[in-house]
Every structure is written in structure tokens, then in C-alpha cells.
Amino acid sequence: MDLDLAGAELRAVLNRLRRAQGQISGVIRMIEEGRDCEDVVTQLAAASRALDRAGFAIIATGLQQCLIDGEGELKSPEDREQMRARLEKLFLSLA
């Protein structure tokens, strides 16, 4: 399944991933500096949420795109069911 993230959707996902990247770098730095455990865990939880939200945004966009073919028409029920099963598997991998 190819995912075509365009415009604002792509920017939003990339921003979430960059935010998570910065938070993970912060967690590494905090551990190296011997910072308070509670602060480290709080920052780690924020990074985890940012990654989850990026994944959910990708899946939601994929779901929209998978229901419609290249000409803007709804795909057949069989195609939609196959895609639903694949997206459900992806969604559960994030849960």
C-alpha cells in the first residue's frame, strides 16, 4: 500500500516526528547527565505520544486514500475489505 501524504498532512506528520526526535535526543542527554528519573520518564512519555500520534495520522490518511481509487471513485467492497484488514493490523501494531 503506497501512501501519498500531501501538503498539510505531510507537514503535520513530519513535524510530529521531528518533535519526537528532539524529545528522544533530550531523553538521551538527560540520562547522560544523570537527571531526575521523573523528568526522564516524563520526557520519554512525551516522545512516545508524539510517535503514536504520527502513526495514527499516517493510518488515518491511509484509510481515507485506500477507500478511493486513483480517479476519485470508491473502490469495490472486496478491495475496501482487504485494505481495512491491512490497516487494522497496522493500527493494532501501534496500540
Coordinates of N, CA and C in Angstrom, one line a residue:
M1 N 0.9 -1.2 0.0 CA 0.0 0.0 0.0 C 0.9 1.2 0.0
D2 N 0.8 2.0 -1.0 CA 1.5 3.3 -1.1 C 0.7 4.4 -0.5
L3 N 1.3 5.2 0.3 CA 0.6 6.3 1.0 C 1.1 7.6 0.4
D4 N 0.2 8.4 -0.1 CA 0.5 9.7 -0.6 C 0.1 10.8 0.4
L5 N 1.0 11.2 1.2 CA 0.7 12.3 2.1 C 1.1 13.6 1.4
A6 N 0.1 14.4 1.3 CA 0.3 15.7 0.5 C 0.1 16.9 1.4
G7 N 0.8 17.9 1.1 CA 0.6 19.2 1.7 C 0.6 19.2 3.2
A8 N -0.5 19.7 3.8 CA -0.6 19.9 5.2 C -0.5 18.6 6.0
E9 N -1.0 17.6 5.5 CA -1.0 16.3 6.2 C 0.5 15.8 6.4
L10 N 1.2 15.9 5.3 CA 2.6 15.5 5.3 C 3.4 16.4 6.3
R11 N 3.2 17.7 6.3 CA 3.9 18.6 7.2 C 3.6 18.3 8.6
A12 N 2.3 18.0 8.9 CA 1.9 17.7 10.3 C 2.6 16.5 10.8
V13 N 2.6 15.4 10.0 CA 3.3 14.2 10.4 C 4.8 14.4 10.6
L14 N 5.4 15.1 9.6 CA 6.8 15.3 9.8 C 7.2 16.2 11.0
N15 N 6.3 17.1 11.3 CA 6.5 17.9 12.5 C 6.4 17.1 13.8
R16 N 5.5 16.2 13.8 CA 5.4 15.3 15.0 C 6.6 14.4 15.1
L17 N 7.1 13.9 14.0 CA 8.3 13.0 14.0 C 9.5 13.8 14.4
R18 N 9.6 15.0 13.9 CA 10.8 15.9 14.4 C 10.7 16.2 15.8
R19 N 9.5 16.5 16.3 CA 9.3 16.8 17.7 C 9.7 15.5 18.6
A20 N 9.3 14.4 18.1 CA 9.7 13.1 18.8 C 11.2 12.9 18.8
Q21 N 11.8 13.2 17.6 CA 13.2 13.1 17.5 C 14.0 14.0 18.5
G22 N 13.5 15.2 18.6 CA 14.1 16.1 19.6 C 13.9 15.7 21.0
Q23 N 12.7 15.1 21.3 CA 12.4 14.6 22.7 C 13.3 13.4 23.0
I24 N 13.5 12.5 22.1 CA 14.4 11.4 22.3 C 15.8 11.8 22.5
S25 N 16.3 12.8 21.7 CA 17.6 13.3 22.0 C 17.7 13.9 23.4
G26 N 16.6 14.6 23.8 CA 16.6 15.2 25.2 C 16.6 14.1 26.2
V27 N 15.9 13.0 26.0 CA 16.0 11.9 27.0 C 17.4 11.3 27.1
I28 N 18.0 11.1 26.0 CA 19.4 10.6 26.0 C 20.3 11.5 26.8
R29 N 20.2 12.8 26.5 CA 21.0 13.8 27.1 C 20.7 13.8 28.7
M30 N 19.5 13.7 29.0 CA 19.1 13.7 30.4 C 19.7 12.5 31.2
I31 N 19.6 11.4 30.5 CA 20.2 10.2 31.1 C 21.7 10.3 31.3
E32 N 22.4 10.8 30.3 CA 23.8 11.0 30.3 C 24.2 12.0 31.4
E33 N 23.3 13.0 31.7 CA 23.6 14.0 32.7 C 23.2 13.5 34.1
G34 N 22.5 12.4 34.2 CA 22.1 11.9 35.5 C 20.9 12.6 36.0
R35 N 20.0 13.1 35.2 CA 18.9 13.9 35.6 C 17.9 13.0 36.4
D36 N 17.0 13.7 37.0 CA 15.9 13.0 37.9 C 15.1 12.1 37.0
C37 N 14.9 10.9 37.6 CA 14.1 9.8 36.9 C 12.8 10.3 36.5
E38 N 12.1 11.0 37.3 CA 10.7 11.5 37.0 C 10.7 12.4 35.7
D39 N 11.7 13.3 35.7 CA 11.9 14.1 34.5 C 12.2 13.3 33.2
V40 N 13.0 12.3 33.3 CA 13.4 11.5 32.2 C 12.1 10.7 31.7
V41 N 11.4 10.2 32.6 CA 10.2 9.4 32.2 C 9.1 10.3 31.6
T42 N 9.0 11.5 32.1 CA 8.0 12.5 31.6 C 8.4 12.8 30.1
Q43 N 9.6 13.0 29.9 CA 10.1 13.4 28.5 C 10.0 12.2 27.6
L44 N 10.2 11.0 28.1 CA 10.1 9.8 27.3 C 8.6 9.5 27.0
A45 N 7.7 9.8 27.9 CA 6.3 9.6 27.6 C 5.8 10.6 26.5
A46 N 6.4 11.8 26.6 CA 6.0 12.8 25.6 C 6.5 12.3 24.2
A47 N 7.7 11.8 24.1 CA 8.2 11.3 22.8 C 7.3 10.1 22.3
S48 N 6.9 9.3 23.2 CA 6.1 8.1 22.8 C 4.8 8.6 22.3
R49 N 4.2 9.6 22.9 CA 2.9 10.1 22.4 C 3.1 10.8 21.1
A50 N 4.1 11.5 20.8 CA 4.4 12.1 19.5 C 4.5 11.1 18.4
L51 N 5.2 10.0 18.7 CA 5.3 8.9 17.8 C 4.0 8.2 17.5
D52 N 3.2 8.0 18.6 CA 1.9 7.4 18.4 C 1.0 8.3 17.5
R53 N 1.0 9.5 17.8 CA 0.2 10.5 17.0 C 0.6 10.5 15.6
A54 N 1.9 10.5 15.3 CA 2.3 10.4 13.9 C 1.8 9.1 13.2
G55 N 2.0 8.0 13.9 CA 1.5 6.8 13.3 C 0.0 6.8 13.1
F56 N -0.8 7.3 14.0 CA -2.2 7.3 13.8 C -2.6 8.3 12.7
A57 N -1.9 9.4 12.5 CA -2.2 10.3 11.4 C -1.9 9.6 10.1
I58 N -0.8 8.8 10.0 CA -0.5 8.1 8.8 C -1.6 7.1 8.5
I59 N -2.0 6.4 9.5 CA -3.0 5.4 9.3 C -4.4 6.0 8.9
A60 N -4.7 7.1 9.5 CA -6.0 7.8 9.2 C -6.0 8.3 7.8
T61 N -4.9 8.8 7.3 CA -4.8 9.3 6.0 C -4.8 8.1 5.0
G62 N -4.1 7.1 5.4 CA -4.1 5.9 4.5 C -5.5 5.3 4.4
L63 N -6.3 5.3 5.4 CA -7.6 4.8 5.4 C -8.5 5.6 4.4
Q64 N -8.4 6.9 4.5 CA -9.1 7.8 3.5 C -8.7 7.5 2.1
Q65 N -7.4 7.4 1.9 CA -6.9 7.1 0.5 C -7.2 5.7 0.0
C66 N -7.3 4.8 0.9 CA -7.5 3.4 0.5 C -8.9 3.1 0.1
L67 N -9.8 3.9 0.5 CA -11.2 3.8 0.2 C -11.6 4.3 -1.2
I68 N -10.7 5.1 -1.8 CA -10.9 5.8 -3.0 C -9.8 5.4 -4.0
D69 N -10.2 5.1 -5.3 CA -9.2 4.7 -6.3 C -8.6 6.0 -6.9
G70 N -7.7 5.8 -7.8 CA -7.0 7.0 -8.4 C -7.9 8.0 -9.1
E71 N -9.1 7.6 -9.5 CA -10.0 8.5 -10.2 C -11.0 9.2 -9.3
G72 N -10.8 9.0 -8.0 CA -11.7 9.6 -7.0 C -13.0 8.8 -6.8
E73 N -13.1 7.6 -7.3 CA -14.3 6.7 -7.2 C -14.0 5.8 -6.0
L74 N -15.1 5.4 -5.3 CA -15.0 4.4 -4.3 C -14.5 3.0 -4.8
K75 N -13.6 2.4 -4.1 CA -13.1 1.1 -4.5 C -14.2 0.1 -4.3
S76 N -14.0 -1.1 -4.9 CA -15.0 -2.2 -4.7 C -15.0 -2.6 -3.2
P77 N -16.1 -3.2 -2.8 CA -16.2 -3.7 -1.4 C -15.1 -4.7 -1.1
E78 N -14.7 -5.6 -2.0 CA -13.7 -6.5 -1.8 C -12.3 -5.8 -1.5
D79 N -12.0 -4.8 -2.4 CA -10.8 -4.1 -2.2 C -10.8 -3.3 -0.9
R80 N -11.9 -2.7 -0.5 CA -12.0 -2.0 0.7 C -11.9 -2.9 1.9
E81 N -12.4 -4.1 1.9 CA -12.3 -5.1 3.0 C -10.8 -5.5 3.1
Q82 N -10.1 -5.8 2.1 CA -8.7 -6.2 2.1 C -7.9 -5.1 2.8
M83 N -8.2 -3.8 2.3 CA -7.4 -2.7 2.8 C -7.8 -2.5 4.3
R84 N -9.1 -2.6 4.7 CA -9.5 -2.5 6.1 C -8.7 -3.4 7.0
A85 N -8.6 -4.7 6.5 CA -7.9 -5.7 7.3 C -6.4 -5.3 7.5
R86 N -5.8 -4.8 6.4 CA -4.4 -4.4 6.5 C -4.2 -3.2 7.4
L87 N -5.1 -2.3 7.3 CA -5.0 -1.1 8.1 C -5.3 -1.4 9.6
E88 N -6.2 -2.3 9.8 CA -6.5 -2.8 11.2 C -5.2 -3.4 11.8
K89 N -4.5 -4.2 11.0 CA -3.3 -4.8 11.5 C -2.3 -3.7 11.9
L90 N -2.1 -2.7 11.0 CA -1.2 -1.6 11.3 C -1.6 -0.9 12.5
F91 N -2.9 -0.6 12.6 CA -3.4 0.2 13.8 C -3.1 -0.6 15.0
L92 N -3.3 -1.8 15.1 CA -3.1 -2.6 16.3 C -1.6 -2.7 16.6
S93 N -0.8 -2.6 15.6 CA 0.7 -2.6 15.9 C 1.1 -1.4 16.7
L94 N 0.3 -0.3 16.6 CA 0.6 0.9 17.4 C -0.1 0.9 18.8
A95 N -1.1 0.0 18.9 CA -1.8 0.0 20.2 C -1.1 -0.6 21.3

